[in-house]
Amino acid sequence: MDVRTVDYHAAGEPFRIVLDGAPPVPGDSVAERRAIALGAGGSATAPRPSALDAVRQLLVREPRGHAGMYGGFLVPPDDDEAHVGVLFWHKDGYSTACGHGTIALGAWAVDSGLVPAPADGVARVRIDVPSGRVTALVHRAGGRTTGVTFRNVPSRVSASKLPVTTSRGVVEVAVAHSGACYASVPAAALGLAVEPGLLPELTAVGREIRALLADSEAVAHSTDARLSGVYGVVLYDEQPSADGVLSQRNVVVFADGQIDRSPCGSGTSARLAVLAAEGRLAPGEELRHESITGTVFTGRVLAGGDPLGEGVVTEVTGTAYRTGEHRFVLEPGDSLGTGFLL
């Protein structure tokens, strides 16, 4: 096995873009390709064995990766209106959305020359993902990329105060669909705070809430069953506003207990939808969203909503920087094979 990648980080969360070495994935759309990648009888966190999944395992497992690794396979877009398609993957399998990955892909598409960009101004990179078409607005100044704004598929709230009985008591959960389904809970309601020293407890309760919501009607997508089920649990703290800007600090526990090092792009979209529904955030007003590592995304709800009435349209702005270019190999006789997870 011989795989070439270029790696970025968006607000601290890694994104490994596979340039060469992955087998082609059949299908007429990115969503269909994801279903094929999962395999018959496979799930988002337990895909069936395949040549493609062996590459994912090689890149996300030690000694070539780690349990916090994230990345994507480049695939053809659904049609000529988009520049590229992507299958997002993590340590457990394949996700339907990824905001930080979209930010990284936008930066890469411009940096690599795939999408022409002005020295000063904004380039639009249209990306087909399993949940639909998203856009990365790549901001440029002096010939350099200075930031990326991720415009997501519409986000909608399916439950605002859903009672959930956890091992730490009954809490009220907000559920929103923003390309993936997220459940939001104030950390204080669980007797916790978004602090690195409490990460084991935060991870455990995030996994617990995800499991408790598995059969809830609120986590079922209204039009596409492939987008149903809780992907991430957003545990958040309120922070003092700065210059009147609403500010929250969060940690997102996603997939089977993976921790987002960034504020989570699609999770930020979910929080924006919830805050708008609560009347706390008007169109155009900004949310300052901080991660458990201290990095920041800013987000806003666009005026006018979704023309089809499916929710609100959100934008999330952050930065992405290249961290390396790699060639990964699996030599014959390597007893570790595609590696291991700790």
PDB file of N, CA and C in Angstrom, residues 241-307:
ATOM      1  N   SER A 241     -19.916  37.996  27.062  1.00  0.00           N
ATOM      2  CA  SER A 241     -19.872  38.549  25.710  1.00  0.00           C
ATOM      3  C   SER A 241     -18.763  39.596  25.625  1.00  0.00           C
ATOM      4  N   ALA A 242     -18.161  39.661  24.458  1.00  0.00           N
ATOM      5  CA  ALA A 242     -17.124  40.662  24.200  1.00  0.00           C
ATOM      6  C   ALA A 242     -17.651  41.622  23.151  1.00  0.00           C
ATOM      7  N   ASP A 243     -17.771  42.884  23.509  1.00  0.00           N
ATOM      8  CA  ASP A 243     -18.312  43.902  22.593  1.00  0.00           C
ATOM      9  C   ASP A 243     -19.704  43.520  22.088  1.00  0.00           C
ATOM     10  N   GLY A 244     -20.478  42.906  22.973  1.00  0.00           N
ATOM     11  CA  GLY A 244     -21.839  42.548  22.615  1.00  0.00           C
ATOM     12  C   GLY A 244     -21.967  41.295  21.778  1.00  0.00           C
ATOM     13  N   VAL A 245     -20.875  40.568  21.513  1.00  0.00           N
ATOM     14  CA  VAL A 245     -20.903  39.354  20.699  1.00  0.00           C
ATOM     15  C   VAL A 245     -21.179  38.157  21.605  1.00  0.00           C
ATOM     16  N   LEU A 246     -22.191  37.384  21.284  1.00  0.00           N
ATOM     17  CA  LEU A 246     -22.505  36.164  22.018  1.00  0.00           C
ATOM     18  C   LEU A 246     -21.320  35.211  21.927  1.00  0.00           C
ATOM     19  N   SER A 247     -20.923  34.642  23.076  1.00  0.00           N
ATOM     20  CA  SER A 247     -19.731  33.801  23.108  1.00  0.00           C
ATOM     21  C   SER A 247     -20.014  32.528  23.895  1.00  0.00           C
ATOM     22  N   GLN A 248     -19.617  31.402  23.332  1.00  0.00           N
ATOM     23  CA  GLN A 248     -19.737  30.111  24.003  1.00  0.00           C
ATOM     24  C   GLN A 248     -18.462  29.306  23.780  1.00  0.00           C
ATOM     25  N   ARG A 249     -18.208  28.407  24.728  1.00  0.00           N
ATOM     26  CA  ARG A 249     -17.052  27.507  24.650  1.00  0.00           C
ATOM     27  C   ARG A 249     -17.602  26.086  24.619  1.00  0.00           C
ATOM     28  N   ASN A 250     -17.088  25.256  23.744  1.00  0.00           N
ATOM     29  CA  ASN A 250     -17.672  23.923  23.607  1.00  0.00           C
ATOM     30  C   ASN A 250     -16.627  22.837  23.441  1.00  0.00           C
ATOM     31  N   VAL A 251     -17.088  21.620  23.673  1.00  0.00           N
ATOM     32  CA  VAL A 251     -16.357  20.449  23.215  1.00  0.00           C
ATOM     33  C   VAL A 251     -17.377  19.549  22.541  1.00  0.00           C
ATOM     34  N   VAL A 252     -17.029  19.037  21.363  1.00  0.00           N
ATOM     35  CA  VAL A 252     -17.919  18.153  20.619  1.00  0.00           C
ATOM     36  C   VAL A 252     -17.372  16.737  20.703  1.00  0.00           C
ATOM     37  N   VAL A 253     -18.205  15.844  21.231  1.00  0.00           N
ATOM     38  CA  VAL A 253     -17.889  14.415  21.295  1.00  0.00           C
ATOM     39  C   VAL A 253     -18.630  13.768  20.134  1.00  0.00           C
ATOM     40  N   PHE A 254     -17.896  13.253  19.154  1.00  0.00           N
ATOM     41  CA  PHE A 254     -18.559  12.743  17.952  1.00  0.00           C
ATOM     42  C   PHE A 254     -18.134  11.317  17.659  1.00  0.00           C
ATOM     43  N   ALA A 255     -18.864  10.727  16.696  1.00  0.00           N
ATOM     44  CA  ALA A 255     -18.650   9.322  16.331  1.00  0.00           C
ATOM     45  C   ALA A 255     -18.680   8.478  17.604  1.00  0.00           C
ATOM     46  N   ASP A 256     -17.723   7.613  17.806  1.00  0.00           N
ATOM     47  CA  ASP A 256     -17.726   6.763  18.994  1.00  0.00           C
ATOM     48  C   ASP A 256     -16.710   7.273  20.010  1.00  0.00           C
ATOM     49  N   GLY A 257     -16.900   8.537  20.445  1.00  0.00           N
ATOM     50  CA  GLY A 257     -16.048   9.078  21.501  1.00  0.00           C
ATOM     51  C   GLY A 257     -14.844   9.851  21.011  1.00  0.00           C
ATOM     52  N   GLN A 258     -14.854  10.336  19.757  1.00  0.00           N
ATOM     53  CA  GLN A 258     -13.761  11.164  19.256  1.00  0.00           C
ATOM     54  C   GLN A 258     -14.010  12.616  19.663  1.00  0.00           C
ATOM     55  N   ILE A 259     -12.943  13.363  19.950  1.00  0.00           N
ATOM     56  CA  ILE A 259     -13.041  14.740  20.431  1.00  0.00           C
ATOM     57  C   ILE A 259     -12.567  15.695  19.350  1.00  0.00           C
ATOM     58  N   ASP A 260     -13.416  16.685  19.041  1.00  0.00           N
ATOM     59  CA  ASP A 260     -13.047  17.702  18.056  1.00  0.00           C
ATOM     60  C   ASP A 260     -12.133  18.724  18.711  1.00  0.00           C
ATOM     61  N   ARG A 261     -10.962  18.910  18.149  1.00  0.00           N
ATOM     62  CA  ARG A 261     -10.015  19.908  18.664  1.00  0.00           C
ATOM     63  C   ARG A 261     -10.405  21.325  18.273  1.00  0.00           C
ATOM     64  N   SER A 262     -11.201  21.445  17.205  1.00  0.00           N
ATOM     65  CA  SER A 262     -11.710  22.749  16.768  1.00  0.00           C
ATOM     66  C   SER A 262     -13.069  22.991  17.409  1.00  0.00           C
ATOM     67  N   PRO A 263     -13.684  24.162  17.174  1.00  0.00           N
ATOM     68  CA  PRO A 263     -15.039  24.380  17.675  1.00  0.00           C
ATOM     69  C   PRO A 263     -16.104  23.591  16.903  1.00  0.00           C
ATOM     70  N   CYS A 264     -15.710  22.859  15.863  1.00  0.00           N
ATOM     71  CA  CYS A 264     -16.583  22.013  15.046  1.00  0.00           C
ATOM     72  C   CYS A 264     -17.428  22.871  14.115  1.00  0.00           C
ATOM     73  N   GLY A 265     -17.167  22.765  12.824  1.00  0.00           N
ATOM     74  CA  GLY A 265     -17.852  23.610  11.856  1.00  0.00           C
ATOM     75  C   GLY A 265     -19.328  23.307  11.714  1.00  0.00           C
ATOM     76  N   SER A 266     -19.690  22.048  11.439  1.00  0.00           N
ATOM     77  CA  SER A 266     -21.109  21.718  11.304  1.00  0.00           C
ATOM     78  C   SER A 266     -21.793  21.751  12.666  1.00  0.00           C
ATOM     79  N   GLY A 267     -21.054  21.482  13.749  1.00  0.00           N
ATOM     80  CA  GLY A 267     -21.611  21.644  15.084  1.00  0.00           C
ATOM     81  C   GLY A 267     -21.905  23.096  15.401  1.00  0.00           C
ATOM     82  N   THR A 268     -21.066  24.001  14.911  1.00  0.00           N
ATOM     83  CA  THR A 268     -21.338  25.433  15.066  1.00  0.00           C
ATOM     84  C   THR A 268     -22.609  25.813  14.313  1.00  0.00           C
ATOM     85  N   SER A 269     -22.805  25.248  13.119  1.00  0.00           N
ATOM     86  CA  SER A 269     -24.043  25.484  12.378  1.00  0.00           C
ATOM     87  C   SER A 269     -25.249  25.044  13.205  1.00  0.00           C
ATOM     88  N   ALA A 270     -25.136  23.893  13.859  1.00  0.00           N
ATOM     89  CA  ALA A 270     -26.234  23.404  14.695  1.00  0.00           C
ATOM     90  C   ALA A 270     -26.509  24.359  15.850  1.00  0.00           C
ATOM     91  N   ARG A 271     -25.461  24.858  16.487  1.00  0.00           N
ATOM     92  CA  ARG A 271     -25.643  25.811  17.586  1.00  0.00           C
ATOM     93  C   ARG A 271     -26.282  27.104  17.078  1.00  0.00           C
ATOM     94  N   LEU A 272     -25.894  27.566  15.916  1.00  0.00           N
ATOM     95  CA  LEU A 272     -26.488  28.780  15.346  1.00  0.00           C
ATOM     96  C   LEU A 272     -27.986  28.591  15.124  1.00  0.00           C
ATOM     97  N   ALA A 273     -28.372  27.415  14.619  1.00  0.00           N
ATOM     98  CA  ALA A 273     -29.787  27.160  14.387  1.00  0.00           C
ATOM     99  C   ALA A 273     -30.561  27.159  15.702  1.00  0.00           C
ATOM    100  N   VAL A 274     -29.989  26.549  16.736  1.00  0.00           N
ATOM    101  CA  VAL A 274     -30.645  26.506  18.045  1.00  0.00           C
ATOM    102  C   VAL A 274     -30.767  27.912  18.632  1.00  0.00           C
ATOM    103  N   LEU A 275     -29.690  28.672  18.594  1.00  0.00           N
ATOM    104  CA  LEU A 275     -29.699  30.026  19.159  1.00  0.00           C
ATOM    105  C   LEU A 275     -30.682  30.926  18.412  1.00  0.00           C
ATOM    106  N   ALA A 276     -30.784  30.754  17.101  1.00  0.00           N
ATOM    107  CA  ALA A 276     -31.750  31.532  16.328  1.00  0.00           C
ATOM    108  C   ALA A 276     -33.171  31.150  16.726  1.00  0.00           C
ATOM    109  N   ALA A 277     -33.420  29.842  16.904  1.00  0.00           N
ATOM    110  CA  ALA A 277     -34.753  29.387  17.289  1.00  0.00           C
ATOM    111  C   ALA A 277     -35.122  29.885  18.684  1.00  0.00           C
ATOM    112  N   GLU A 278     -34.146  30.039  19.553  1.00  0.00           N
ATOM    113  CA  GLU A 278     -34.384  30.527  20.914  1.00  0.00           C
ATOM    114  C   GLU A 278     -34.545  32.045  20.966  1.00  0.00           C
ATOM    115  N   GLY A 279     -34.312  32.710  19.835  1.00  0.00           N
ATOM    116  CA  GLY A 279     -34.406  34.158  19.800  1.00  0.00           C
ATOM    117  C   GLY A 279     -33.204  34.868  20.376  1.00  0.00           C
ATOM    118  N   ARG A 280     -32.100  34.162  20.527  1.00  0.00           N
ATOM    119  CA  ARG A 280     -30.897  34.734  21.120  1.00  0.00           C
ATOM    120  C   ARG A 280     -29.946  35.289  20.068  1.00  0.00           C
ATOM    121  N   LEU A 281     -30.163  34.948  18.811  1.00  0.00           N
ATOM    122  CA  LEU A 281     -29.240  35.359  17.755  1.00  0.00           C
ATOM    123  C   LEU A 281     -30.059  35.745  16.523  1.00  0.00           C
ATOM    124  N   ALA A 282     -30.011  37.003  16.158  1.00  0.00           N
ATOM    125  CA  ALA A 282     -30.727  37.487  14.986  1.00  0.00           C
ATOM    126  C   ALA A 282     -29.876  37.292  13.738  1.00  0.00           C
ATOM    127  N   PRO A 283     -30.493  37.244  12.559  1.00  0.00           N
ATOM    128  CA  PRO A 283     -29.717  37.125  11.320  1.00  0.00           C
ATOM    129  C   PRO A 283     -28.646  38.214  11.237  1.00  0.00           C
ATOM    130  N   GLY A 284     -27.432  37.793  10.894  1.00  0.00           N
ATOM    131  CA  GLY A 284     -26.315  38.724  10.768  1.00  0.00           C
ATOM    132  C   GLY A 284     -25.529  38.904  12.047  1.00  0.00           C
ATOM    133  N   GLU A 285     -26.125  38.589  13.198  1.00  0.00           N
ATOM    134  CA  GLU A 285     -25.387  38.696  14.456  1.00  0.00           C
ATOM    135  C   GLU A 285     -24.398  37.541  14.576  1.00  0.00           C
ATOM    136  N   GLU A 286     -23.344  37.771  15.318  1.00  0.00           N
ATOM    137  CA  GLU A 286     -22.223  36.839  15.343  1.00  0.00           C
ATOM    138  C   GLU A 286     -22.191  36.008  16.615  1.00  0.00           C
ATOM    139  N   LEU A 287     -21.818  34.750  16.475  1.00  0.00           N
ATOM    140  CA  LEU A 287     -21.483  33.865  17.583  1.00  0.00           C
ATOM    141  C   LEU A 287     -19.981  33.646  17.575  1.00  0.00           C
ATOM    142  N   ARG A 288     -19.356  33.902  18.724  1.00  0.00           N
ATOM    143  CA  ARG A 288     -17.945  33.543  18.900  1.00  0.00           C
ATOM    144  C   ARG A 288     -17.910  32.170  19.558  1.00  0.00           C
ATOM    145  N   HIS A 289     -17.425  31.185  18.835  1.00  0.00           N
ATOM    146  CA  HIS A 289     -17.479  29.801  19.284  1.00  0.00           C
ATOM    147  C   HIS A 289     -16.061  29.297  19.538  1.00  0.00           C
ATOM    148  N   GLU A 290     -15.751  29.041  20.768  1.00  0.00           N
ATOM    149  CA  GLU A 290     -14.399  28.638  21.170  1.00  0.00           C
ATOM    150  C   GLU A 290     -14.362  27.145  21.456  1.00  0.00           C
ATOM    151  N   SER A 291     -13.261  26.504  21.097  1.00  0.00           N
ATOM    152  CA  SER A 291     -13.087  25.073  21.336  1.00  0.00           C
ATOM    153  C   SER A 291     -12.448  24.825  22.698  1.00  0.00           C
ATOM    154  N   ILE A 292     -12.366  23.574  23.083  1.00  0.00           N
ATOM    155  CA  ILE A 292     -11.735  23.204  24.346  1.00  0.00           C
ATOM    156  C   ILE A 292     -10.236  23.475  24.307  1.00  0.00           C
ATOM    157  N   THR A 293      -9.676  23.628  23.094  1.00  0.00           N
ATOM    158  CA  THR A 293      -8.248  23.947  22.976  1.00  0.00           C
ATOM    159  C   THR A 293      -8.000  25.450  22.911  1.00  0.00           C
ATOM    160  N   GLY A 294      -9.083  26.251  22.872  1.00  0.00           N
ATOM    161  CA  GLY A 294      -8.944  27.702  22.840  1.00  0.00           C
ATOM    162  C   GLY A 294      -8.978  28.320  21.465  1.00  0.00           C
ATOM    163  N   THR A 295      -9.127  27.508  20.414  1.00  0.00           N
ATOM    164  CA  THR A 295      -9.243  28.056  19.066  1.00  0.00           C
ATOM    165  C   THR A 295     -10.671  28.542  18.835  1.00  0.00           C
ATOM    166  N   VAL A 296     -10.862  29.374  17.810  1.00  0.00           N
ATOM    167  CA  VAL A 296     -12.143  30.057  17.645  1.00  0.00           C
ATOM    168  C   VAL A 296     -12.642  29.980  16.200  1.00  0.00           C
ATOM    169  N   PHE A 297     -13.937  29.682  16.047  1.00  0.00           N
ATOM    170  CA  PHE A 297     -14.686  29.937  14.819  1.00  0.00           C
ATOM    171  C   PHE A 297     -15.689  31.049  15.130  1.00  0.00           C
ATOM    172  N   THR A 298     -16.044  31.821  14.126  1.00  0.00           N
ATOM    173  CA  THR A 298     -17.167  32.743  14.255  1.00  0.00           C
ATOM    174  C   THR A 298     -18.263  32.298  13.296  1.00  0.00           C
ATOM    175  N   GLY A 299     -19.511  32.474  13.726  1.00  0.00           N
ATOM    176  CA  GLY A 299     -20.613  32.019  12.896  1.00  0.00           C
ATOM    177  C   GLY A 299     -21.752  32.996  12.899  1.00  0.00           C
ATOM    178  N   ARG A 300     -22.616  32.879  11.879  1.00  0.00           N
ATOM    179  CA  ARG A 300     -23.768  33.755  11.771  1.00  0.00           C
ATOM    180  C   ARG A 300     -24.864  33.051  10.962  1.00  0.00           C
ATOM    181  N   VAL A 301     -26.094  33.452  11.225  1.00  0.00           N
ATOM    182  CA  VAL A 301     -27.238  33.005  10.433  1.00  0.00           C
ATOM    183  C   VAL A 301     -27.500  34.056   9.373  1.00  0.00           C
ATOM    184  N   LEU A 302     -27.653  33.644   8.131  1.00  0.00           N
ATOM    185  CA  LEU A 302     -27.901  34.582   7.044  1.00  0.00           C
ATOM    186  C   LEU A 302     -29.364  35.017   7.038  1.00  0.00           C
ATOM    187  N   ALA A 303     -29.597  36.245   6.654  1.00  0.00           N
ATOM    188  CA  ALA A 303     -30.959  36.761   6.546  1.00  0.00           C
ATOM    189  C   ALA A 303     -31.692  36.056   5.417  1.00  0.00           C
ATOM    190  N   GLY A 304     -32.989  35.899   5.596  1.00  0.00           N
ATOM    191  CA  GLY A 304     -33.814  35.322   4.531  1.00  0.00           C
ATOM    192  C   GLY A 304     -34.091  33.852   4.683  1.00  0.00           C
ATOM    193  N   GLY A 305     -33.257  33.136   5.449  1.00  0.00           N
ATOM    194  CA  GLY A 305     -33.486  31.714   5.645  1.00  0.00           C
ATOM    195  C   GLY A 305     -33.250  30.911   4.388  1.00  0.00           C
ATOM    196  N   ASP A 306     -33.696  29.654   4.424  1.00  0.00           N
ATOM    197  CA  ASP A 306     -33.560  28.772   3.284  1.00  0.00           C
ATOM    198  C   ASP A 306     -34.756  28.952   2.354  1.00  0.00           C
ATOM    199  N   PRO A 307     -34.535  29.188   1.057  1.00  0.00           N
ATOM    200  CA  PRO A 307     -35.658  29.418   0.129  1.00  0.00           C
ATOM    201  C   PRO A 307     -36.664  28.266   0.106  1.00  0.00           C
TER     202      PRO A 307
END
